[in-house]
Amino acid sequence: MSLSGQRGIVRGCCLGLLVVLIAVGGSVYLADRALAAPVLGAPPVGPSHGSTETAIAIALGSEMAAQLIQGSHGVVVMSEQDLTVLATTNNPHPNAFRDLQVRSRGGLVVVSANISAGPFTPVAVAHISLSLKAGTGGPVIAAQLPEVDIGMLGLPGFASTGLASQIDSALSLERVFAIDPRLRALRADIECVAVVPGGVAVGVHDPGIPPVASSCDA
């Protein structure tokens, strides 16, 4: 075999080895990022309005009714502990998503859960934005999912397909308003929703009173 042919074989072997090393190194890096513990901060904070979905709805209904007696607008805040209770109660896949916790971070609702990946138990983290959208029965609280992480590894957008509706259902903000009669009567008069430090604020107004979208930010 000619010297040039030998050099070609050496270059081909080295190139193949380099590709393998890059692939292995990339896999190790991705695995390391996925198994790393995400920075979530302190555990979910209160105040707690109850240990069940019904108890939370009744407590918030009483709070809202008291505010509307005194004025035309009212705002209640579902704390991180409340949201964690709601998410756990309505978890669509309790065997897959375990130890659910909900936090408020940087204007987003951050939901974390332990999941299974072979012998490992990484933490899945969903970053959720909330907004009001027009619906047939009045404003609808809608969830959007700008980011999903496994550990410290961000997933591509297609990985969150269908997850937003599951999270929306699990947080059950709409269902809370359906449980208590006082909140149910105000369902069509929701004027704002905002992720605030410590939870999610939802504001309503008396019927016939113009809504104030900024009331949740007060």
Coordinates of N, CA and C in Angstrom, one line a residue:
M1 N 0.9 -1.2 0.0 CA 0.0 0.0 0.0 C 0.9 1.2 0.0
S2 N 0.5 2.2 -0.8 CA 1.3 3.5 -0.9 C 1.2 4.2 0.4
L3 N 2.2 5.1 0.6 CA 2.2 6.0 1.8 C 1.0 6.9 1.9
S4 N 0.6 7.4 0.7 CA -0.6 8.3 0.7 C -1.9 7.5 1.1
G5 N -1.9 6.2 0.7 CA -3.1 5.4 1.1 C -3.1 5.1 2.6
Q6 N -1.9 4.9 3.1 CA -1.8 4.7 4.6 C -2.2 5.9 5.3
R7 N -1.8 7.1 4.8 CA -2.1 8.3 5.5 C -3.7 8.5 5.4
G8 N -4.3 8.1 4.3 CA -5.7 8.2 4.2 C -6.4 7.4 5.2
I9 N -5.9 6.2 5.4 CA -6.5 5.3 6.4 C -6.4 5.9 7.8
V10 N -5.2 6.4 8.1 CA -5.0 7.0 9.4 C -5.9 8.2 9.6
R11 N -6.0 9.0 8.6 CA -6.9 10.2 8.7 C -8.3 9.7 8.9
G12 N -8.8 8.7 8.2 CA -10.1 8.2 8.3 C -10.4 7.6 9.7
C13 N -9.4 6.8 10.2 CA -9.6 6.3 11.6 C -9.6 7.4 12.6
C14 N -8.7 8.3 12.5 CA -8.7 9.4 13.5 C -10.0 10.3 13.4
L15 N -10.5 10.5 12.2 CA -11.7 11.3 12.1 C -12.9 10.5 12.7
G16 N -12.9 9.2 12.4 CA -14.0 8.4 13.0 C -13.9 8.3 14.5
L17 N -12.7 8.2 15.1 CA -12.5 8.2 16.5 C -12.9 9.6 17.1
L18 N -12.6 10.6 16.4 CA -12.9 12.0 16.9 C -14.5 12.1 16.9
V19 N -15.2 11.7 15.9 CA -16.6 11.7 15.9 C -17.2 10.9 17.1
V20 N -16.6 9.7 17.3 CA -17.1 8.9 18.5 C -16.9 9.6 19.8
L21 N -15.7 10.2 19.9 CA -15.4 10.9 21.2 C -16.3 12.1 21.4
I22 N -16.6 12.9 20.3 CA -17.5 14.0 20.4 C -18.9 13.6 20.8
A23 N -19.3 12.5 20.2 CA -20.7 11.9 20.5 C -20.7 11.5 22.0
V24 N -19.7 10.8 22.4 CA -19.7 10.3 23.8 C -19.6 11.5 24.7
G25 N -18.7 12.4 24.4 CA -18.6 13.6 25.3 C -19.9 14.4 25.3
G26 N -20.6 14.5 24.2 CA -21.9 15.2 24.2 C -22.9 14.5 25.0
S27 N -22.9 13.2 24.9 CA -23.9 12.4 25.6 C -23.7 12.5 27.1
V28 N -22.4 12.5 27.5 CA -22.0 12.6 28.9 C -22.5 14.0 29.4
Y29 N -22.2 15.0 28.6 CA -22.6 16.4 29.0 C -24.1 16.5 29.2
L30 N -24.8 16.0 28.2 CA -26.3 16.1 28.2 C -26.8 15.3 29.4
A31 N -26.3 14.1 29.7 CA -26.7 13.4 30.8 C -26.4 14.1 32.1
D32 N -25.3 14.7 32.2 CA -24.9 15.4 33.4 C -25.8 16.6 33.6
R33 N -26.2 17.3 32.6 CA -27.1 18.5 32.7 C -28.5 18.0 33.1
A34 N -28.9 16.9 32.5 CA -30.3 16.4 32.8 C -30.4 15.9 34.2
L35 N -29.3 15.3 34.8 CA -29.4 14.8 36.1 C -29.0 15.8 37.2
A36 N -28.6 17.0 36.8 CA -28.2 18.0 37.7 C -29.5 18.6 38.4
A37 N -29.4 18.9 39.7 CA -30.5 19.5 40.4 C -30.8 20.9 39.9
P38 N -32.0 21.2 39.5 CA -32.3 22.6 39.1 C -32.4 23.5 40.3
V39 N -32.1 24.8 40.0 CA -32.1 25.8 41.1 C -33.5 26.3 41.2
L40 N -34.3 25.8 42.2 CA -35.6 26.2 42.4 C -35.9 27.2 43.6
G41 N -34.9 27.2 44.4 CA -35.1 28.1 45.6 C -35.8 27.5 46.7
A42 N -36.4 28.3 47.6 CA -37.1 27.9 48.8 C -38.3 27.0 48.4
P43 N -38.8 26.2 49.4 CA -40.0 25.4 49.1 C -41.2 26.3 49.0
P44 N -42.3 25.8 48.4 CA -43.5 26.6 48.2 C -44.0 27.3 49.5
V45 N -44.3 28.6 49.4 CA -44.7 29.3 50.6 C -46.2 29.5 50.7
G46 N -46.7 29.8 51.9 CA -48.1 30.1 52.1 C -48.5 31.6 52.0
P47 N -49.6 32.0 52.5 CA -50.4 31.2 53.5 C -51.2 30.1 52.8
S48 N -51.5 29.1 53.6 CA -52.3 28.0 53.1 C -53.8 28.3 53.3
H49 N -54.6 28.1 52.2 CA -56.0 28.3 52.4 C -56.7 27.0 52.5
G50 N -56.0 25.9 52.7 CA -56.6 24.6 52.9 C -55.8 23.5 52.3
S51 N -56.1 22.3 52.7 CA -55.4 21.1 52.3 C -56.1 20.4 51.1
T52 N -57.3 20.9 50.7 CA -58.0 20.3 49.6 C -58.4 21.4 48.6
E53 N -58.8 21.0 47.4 CA -59.3 21.9 46.4 C -60.5 22.7 46.9
T54 N -61.4 21.9 47.5 CA -62.7 22.5 48.0 C -62.4 23.5 49.1
A55 N -61.6 23.2 50.0 CA -61.3 24.1 51.1 C -60.6 25.4 50.6
I56 N -59.8 25.3 49.6 CA -59.1 26.5 49.0 C -60.2 27.3 48.4
A57 N -61.1 26.7 47.6 CA -62.1 27.5 46.9 C -63.0 28.2 47.9
I58 N -63.4 27.6 49.0 CA -64.3 28.2 49.9 C -63.6 29.4 50.6
A59 N -62.3 29.2 51.0 CA -61.6 30.2 51.7 C -61.4 31.4 50.7
L60 N -61.1 31.2 49.5 CA -60.9 32.3 48.5 C -62.3 33.0 48.2
G61 N -63.4 32.2 48.2 CA -64.7 32.8 48.0 C -65.1 33.7 49.1
S62 N -64.8 33.3 50.4 CA -65.1 34.2 51.5 C -64.2 35.4 51.5
E63 N -63.0 35.3 51.1 CA -62.1 36.5 51.0 C -62.5 37.4 49.9
M64 N -62.9 36.9 48.8 CA -63.4 37.7 47.7 C -64.7 38.4 48.0
A65 N -65.6 37.7 48.6 CA -66.9 38.3 49.0 C -66.7 39.5 50.0
A66 N -65.8 39.3 50.9 CA -65.5 40.3 51.9 C -65.0 41.6 51.2
Q67 N -64.1 41.4 50.2 CA -63.5 42.5 49.5 C -64.6 43.3 48.7
L68 N -65.5 42.5 48.1 CA -66.5 43.2 47.2 C -67.6 43.8 48.0
I69 N -67.7 43.5 49.3 CA -68.7 44.2 50.1 C -68.2 45.7 50.3
Q70 N -66.8 45.8 50.4 CA -66.2 47.1 50.7 C -65.9 47.9 49.4
G71 N -65.9 47.2 48.2 CA -65.6 48.0 47.0 C -66.0 47.2 45.8
S72 N -65.7 47.8 44.6 CA -66.2 47.2 43.3 C -65.2 46.2 42.7
H73 N -64.1 46.1 43.3 CA -63.0 45.2 42.8 C -62.5 44.4 43.9
G74 N -62.1 43.1 43.6 CA -61.4 42.3 44.6 C -60.4 41.4 44.0
V75 N -59.3 41.2 44.7 CA -58.2 40.3 44.3 C -57.9 39.3 45.3
V76 N -57.8 38.1 44.9 CA -57.3 37.0 45.8 C -56.0 36.4 45.3
V77 N -55.2 35.9 46.2 CA -53.9 35.3 45.8 C -53.9 33.9 46.2
M78 N -53.8 33.0 45.2 CA -53.5 31.6 45.5 C -52.0 31.4 45.7
S79 N -51.7 31.0 46.9 CA -50.3 30.9 47.3 C -49.6 29.8 46.6
E80 N -48.3 29.7 46.7 CA -47.6 28.6 46.2 C -48.0 27.3 46.8
Q81 N -48.3 27.3 48.1 CA -48.8 26.1 48.8 C -50.2 25.7 48.2
D82 N -51.1 26.7 48.0 CA -52.4 26.4 47.4 C -52.2 25.8 46.0
L83 N -51.4 26.4 45.2 CA -51.2 25.9 43.8 C -50.6 24.5 43.8
T84 N -49.7 24.2 44.8 CA -49.2 22.8 45.0 C -50.3 21.8 45.3
V85 N -51.2 22.2 46.2 CA -52.3 21.3 46.5 C -53.2 21.1 45.3
L86 N -53.5 22.1 44.5 CA -54.3 22.0 43.3 C -53.6 21.1 42.3
A87 N -52.3 21.3 42.1 CA -51.5 20.5 41.1 C -51.5 19.1 41.5
T88 N -51.3 18.8 42.8 CA -51.2 17.4 43.3 C -52.5 16.7 43.2
T89 N -53.6 17.5 43.5 CA -55.0 16.9 43.5 C -55.3 16.5 42.1
N90 N -55.0 17.3 41.1 CA -55.4 17.1 39.7 C -54.3 16.6 38.8
N91 N -53.2 16.1 39.4 CA -52.1 15.5 38.6 C -52.6 14.5 37.7
P92 N -52.5 14.7 36.3 CA -53.0 13.7 35.4 C -52.3 12.4 35.3
H93 N -51.0 12.4 35.8 CA -50.2 11.2 35.8 C -49.4 11.1 37.1
P94 N -50.1 10.7 38.2 CA -49.4 10.7 39.5 C -48.3 9.7 39.6
N95 N -48.3 8.7 38.8 CA -47.2 7.7 38.8 C -46.0 8.2 38.0
A96 N -46.2 9.1 37.1 CA -45.1 9.6 36.2 C -44.6 10.9 36.8
F97 N -45.4 11.8 37.4 CA -45.0 13.0 37.9 C -45.2 13.0 39.5
R98 N -44.1 12.9 40.2 CA -44.2 12.7 41.6 C -43.6 13.9 42.4
D99 N -44.1 14.1 43.6 CA -43.7 15.2 44.5 C -43.8 16.5 43.8
L100 N -45.0 16.8 43.2 CA -45.2 18.0 42.6 C -45.0 19.2 43.5
Q101 N -44.4 20.3 43.0 CA -44.3 21.5 43.8 C -44.4 22.7 42.8
V102 N -45.1 23.7 43.3 CA -45.4 24.9 42.4 C -44.8 26.1 43.1
R103 N -44.1 26.9 42.3 CA -43.5 28.1 42.9 C -43.8 29.3 41.9
S104 N -43.6 30.5 42.4 CA -43.7 31.7 41.6 C -42.3 32.2 41.4
R105 N -41.8 32.3 40.2 CA -40.4 32.8 40.0 C -40.4 33.7 38.7
G106 N -40.0 34.9 38.9 CA -39.8 35.8 37.8 C -41.0 36.0 36.9
G107 N -42.1 36.1 37.5 CA -43.4 36.3 36.7 C -43.9 35.1 36.1
L108 N -43.3 33.9 36.4 CA -43.8 32.6 35.8 C -44.2 31.7 36.9
V109 N -45.1 30.8 36.7 CA -45.4 29.7 37.6 C -44.4 28.6 37.2
V110 N -43.7 28.1 38.2 CA -42.7 27.0 38.0 C -43.1 25.8 38.7
V111 N -43.4 24.8 37.9 CA -43.9 23.5 38.4 C -42.8 22.4 38.3
S112 N -42.4 21.8 39.4 CA -41.4 20.8 39.4 C -42.0 19.4 39.8
A113 N -41.4 18.4 39.3 CA -41.8 17.0 39.6 C -40.7 16.0 39.4
N114 N -40.6 15.0 40.2 CA -39.7 14.0 40.0 C -40.2 13.0 39.0
I115 N -39.4 12.6 38.0 CA -39.8 11.7 37.0 C -38.8 10.5 37.0
S116 N -39.1 9.5 36.2 CA -38.3 8.3 36.1 C -37.6 8.3 34.7
A117 N -36.3 8.0 34.7 CA -35.6 7.8 33.5 C -34.6 6.7 33.7
G118 N -35.1 5.5 33.5 CA -34.3 4.3 33.8 C -34.0 4.2 35.2
P119 N -32.8 4.0 35.6 CA -32.5 4.0 37.1 C -32.4 5.3 37.8
F120 N -32.6 6.4 37.0 CA -32.4 7.7 37.5 C -33.7 8.4 37.8
T121 N -33.7 9.4 38.7 CA -34.9 10.2 39.0 C -34.6 11.7 38.8
P122 N -34.6 12.2 37.6 CA -34.3 13.6 37.4 C -35.6 14.4 37.7
V123 N -35.4 15.7 37.8 CA -36.5 16.6 38.1 C -36.9 17.4 36.8
A124 N -38.2 17.2 36.5 CA -38.7 17.9 35.3 C -39.3 19.3 35.8
V125 N -39.0 20.3 35.1 CA -39.4 21.7 35.5 C -40.2 22.3 34.3
A126 N -41.4 22.8 34.6 CA -42.2 23.5 33.5 C -42.3 24.9 34.0
H127 N -42.0 25.9 33.1 CA -42.1 27.3 33.3 C -43.3 27.8 32.6
I128 N -44.3 28.3 33.3 CA -45.6 28.6 32.8 C -46.0 30.1 32.9
S129 N -46.5 30.7 31.8 CA -47.0 32.0 31.9 C -48.6 31.9 31.8
L130 N -49.2 32.8 32.5 CA -50.7 32.9 32.6 C -51.2 34.1 32.0
S131 N -52.3 34.0 31.3 CA -52.9 35.2 30.7 C -54.4 35.0 30.6
L132 N -55.2 36.1 30.4 CA -56.6 36.1 30.2 C -56.9 36.1 28.7
K133 N -57.8 35.2 28.3 CA -58.2 35.2 26.9 C -59.7 35.2 26.8
A134 N -60.3 35.7 25.8 CA -61.7 35.8 25.6 C -62.3 34.4 25.4
G135 N -63.4 34.1 26.1 CA -64.1 32.8 26.0 C -65.5 33.0 25.8
T136 N -66.3 32.0 25.5 CA -67.7 32.1 25.2 C -68.5 32.4 26.5
G137 N -67.9 32.0 27.7 CA -68.6 32.3 29.0 C -67.9 33.4 29.8
G138 N -67.0 34.1 29.1 CA -66.3 35.1 29.8 C -64.8 34.9 29.6
P139 N -64.0 35.7 30.3 CA -62.5 35.5 30.2 C -62.1 34.1 30.7
V140 N -61.1 33.6 30.0 CA -60.5 32.3 30.4 C -59.1 32.5 30.8
I141 N -58.7 31.8 31.9 CA -57.3 31.8 32.3 C -56.6 30.8 31.6
A142 N -55.6 31.2 30.7 CA -54.9 30.3 29.8 C -53.5 30.1 30.3
A143 N -52.9 28.9 30.1 CA -51.5 28.7 30.4 C -50.7 28.5 29.2
Q144 N -49.5 29.0 29.1 CA -48.6 28.8 28.0 C -47.3 28.3 28.6
L145 N -46.6 27.5 27.8 CA -45.4 26.8 28.3 C -44.2 27.3 27.5
P146 N -43.5 28.4 27.9 CA -42.4 28.8 27.1 C -41.1 28.0 27.3
E147 N -41.1 27.2 28.4 CA -39.8 26.4 28.6 C -40.1 25.2 29.5
V148 N -39.5 24.1 29.1 CA -39.5 22.8 29.9 C -38.1 22.3 30.0
D149 N -37.7 22.0 31.3 CA -36.3 21.5 31.5 C -36.4 20.2 32.2
I150 N -35.3 19.4 31.9 CA -35.1 18.2 32.7 C -33.8 18.4 33.4
G151 N -33.9 18.6 34.7 CA -32.7 19.0 35.5 C -32.3 20.4 35.1
M152 N -31.1 20.5 34.5 CA -30.6 21.8 34.0 C -30.5 21.8 32.5
L153 N -31.2 20.9 31.9 CA -31.2 20.7 30.4 C -32.5 21.2 29.9
G154 N -32.5 22.3 29.0 CA -33.7 22.8 28.4 C -34.1 21.9 27.2
L155 N -35.4 21.6 27.1 CA -35.9 20.7 26.0 C -36.3 21.6 24.9
P156 N -36.3 21.0 23.7 CA -36.8 21.8 22.5 C -38.3 22.0 22.6
G157 N -38.8 22.9 21.9 CA -40.2 23.3 22.0 C -41.2 22.2 21.7
F158 N -40.9 21.3 20.8 CA -41.9 20.2 20.4 C -42.1 19.3 21.6
A159 N -41.1 19.3 22.6 CA -41.3 18.4 23.7 C -42.4 18.8 24.6
S160 N -42.8 20.1 24.5 CA -43.9 20.5 25.4 C -45.3 20.4 24.8
T161 N -45.4 19.8 23.6 CA -46.6 19.7 22.9 C -47.6 18.9 23.7
G162 N -48.8 19.4 24.0 CA -49.8 18.8 24.8 C -49.6 18.9 26.3
L163 N -48.5 19.3 26.7 CA -48.2 19.4 28.2 C -48.9 20.6 28.8
A164 N -49.0 21.7 28.0 CA -49.7 22.9 28.5 C -51.1 22.7 29.0
S165 N -51.9 21.9 28.2 CA -53.3 21.7 28.6 C -53.3 20.8 29.8
Q166 N -52.4 19.9 30.0 CA -52.4 19.0 31.2 C -52.0 19.9 32.4
I167 N -51.1 20.8 32.3 CA -50.7 21.6 33.4 C -51.8 22.6 33.7
D168 N -52.5 23.1 32.7 CA -53.6 24.0 32.9 C -54.7 23.3 33.7
S169 N -55.0 22.0 33.3 CA -56.0 21.3 34.1 C -55.5 20.9 35.5
A170 N -54.2 20.6 35.6 CA -53.7 20.3 37.0 C -53.8 21.4 37.9
L171 N -53.4 22.6 37.5 CA -53.5 23.8 38.3 C -54.9 24.2 38.7
S172 N -55.8 23.8 37.8 CA -57.3 23.9 38.1 C -57.7 25.3 38.5
L173 N -57.2 26.4 37.9 CA -57.7 27.7 38.3 C -59.1 27.9 37.9
E174 N -59.5 27.3 36.8 CA -60.9 27.4 36.3 C -61.8 26.6 37.3
R175 N -61.4 25.5 37.7 CA -62.2 24.6 38.5 C -62.4 25.2 39.9
V176 N -61.4 25.9 40.4 CA -61.6 26.6 41.7 C -62.8 27.5 41.7
F177 N -62.9 28.3 40.6 CA -64.0 29.2 40.5 C -65.3 28.5 40.3
A178 N -65.3 27.3 39.9 CA -66.6 26.5 39.7 C -67.1 25.8 41.0
I179 N -66.2 25.7 42.0 CA -66.6 25.0 43.2 C -67.4 25.8 44.2
D180 N -66.9 27.1 44.5 CA -67.6 27.9 45.4 C -68.7 28.8 44.7
P181 N -69.9 28.8 45.2 CA -71.0 29.6 44.5 C -70.6 31.0 44.4
R182 N -69.9 31.6 45.4 CA -69.6 33.0 45.3 C -68.6 33.3 44.2
L183 N -67.6 32.4 44.1 CA -66.7 32.6 43.0 C -67.3 32.3 41.6
R184 N -68.2 31.3 41.6 CA -68.9 30.9 40.4 C -69.7 32.0 39.8
A185 N -70.4 32.8 40.7 CA -71.2 33.9 40.3 C -70.3 35.0 39.7
L186 N -69.0 35.0 40.0 CA -68.1 36.1 39.5 C -67.3 35.6 38.3
R187 N -67.5 34.3 37.9 CA -66.7 33.7 36.9 C -66.6 34.6 35.6
A188 N -67.7 35.2 35.2 CA -67.7 36.0 34.0 C -67.1 37.4 34.2
D189 N -66.8 37.7 35.4 CA -66.3 39.0 35.7 C -64.8 39.1 36.2
I190 N -64.1 38.0 35.8 CA -62.6 38.0 36.1 C -62.0 39.1 35.2
E191 N -61.2 40.0 35.8 CA -60.6 41.1 35.1 C -59.1 41.0 34.9
C192 N -58.5 40.2 35.7 CA -57.0 40.1 35.6 C -56.5 38.8 36.2
V193 N -55.3 38.4 35.8 CA -54.6 37.3 36.4 C -53.1 37.7 36.3
A194 N -52.4 37.4 37.3 CA -50.9 37.8 37.3 C -50.2 36.8 38.2
V195 N -49.0 36.4 37.8 CA -48.1 35.7 38.7 C -47.3 36.7 39.5
V196 N -47.5 36.7 40.8 CA -46.9 37.6 41.7 C -46.0 36.9 42.7
P197 N -45.2 37.6 43.4 CA -44.3 36.9 44.4 C -45.1 36.1 45.4
G198 N -44.9 34.8 45.4 CA -45.6 34.0 46.4 C -46.8 33.3 45.8
G199 N -47.2 33.5 44.6 CA -48.4 32.9 44.1 C -49.0 33.5 42.8
V200 N -50.3 33.3 42.6 CA -51.0 33.8 41.5 C -52.2 34.6 41.9
A201 N -52.3 35.9 41.5 CA -53.4 36.8 41.8 C -54.5 36.7 40.7
V202 N -55.7 36.7 41.2 CA -56.9 36.7 40.3 C -57.8 37.8 40.8
G203 N -58.2 38.7 39.9 CA -59.0 39.8 40.2 C -60.4 39.8 39.5
V204 N -61.4 40.2 40.2 CA -62.7 40.3 39.6 C -63.3 41.7 39.9
H205 N -64.4 42.0 39.2 CA -65.1 43.3 39.4 C -66.6 43.0 39.5
D206 N -67.3 43.9 40.2 CA -68.8 43.8 40.2 C -69.4 43.9 38.8
P207 N -70.5 43.1 38.6 CA -71.1 43.2 37.3 C -71.5 44.7 36.9
G208 N -71.2 45.1 35.7 CA -71.6 46.4 35.3 C -70.5 47.4 35.6
I209 N -69.4 47.0 36.3 CA -68.3 47.9 36.6 C -67.2 47.6 35.5
P210 N -66.6 48.6 34.9 CA -65.5 48.4 34.0 C -64.4 47.6 34.6
P211 N -63.8 46.7 33.9 CA -62.7 45.9 34.5 C -61.4 46.8 34.5
V212 N -60.6 46.5 35.5 CA -59.3 47.2 35.6 C -58.2 46.1 35.6
A213 N -57.5 46.0 34.4 CA -56.6 44.9 34.2 C -55.4 44.9 35.1
S214 N -55.1 46.1 35.6 CA -53.9 46.3 36.4 C -54.1 46.0 37.9
S215 N -55.4 45.7 38.3 CA -55.7 45.5 39.7 C -54.9 44.4 40.3
C216 N -54.5 43.4 39.5 CA -53.7 42.2 40.1 C -52.3 42.6 40.4
D217 N -51.8 43.7 39.9 CA -50.5 44.1 40.1 C -50.3 45.0 41.3
A218 N -51.4 45.4 41.9 CA -51.3 46.3 43.1 C -50.7 45.6 44.3

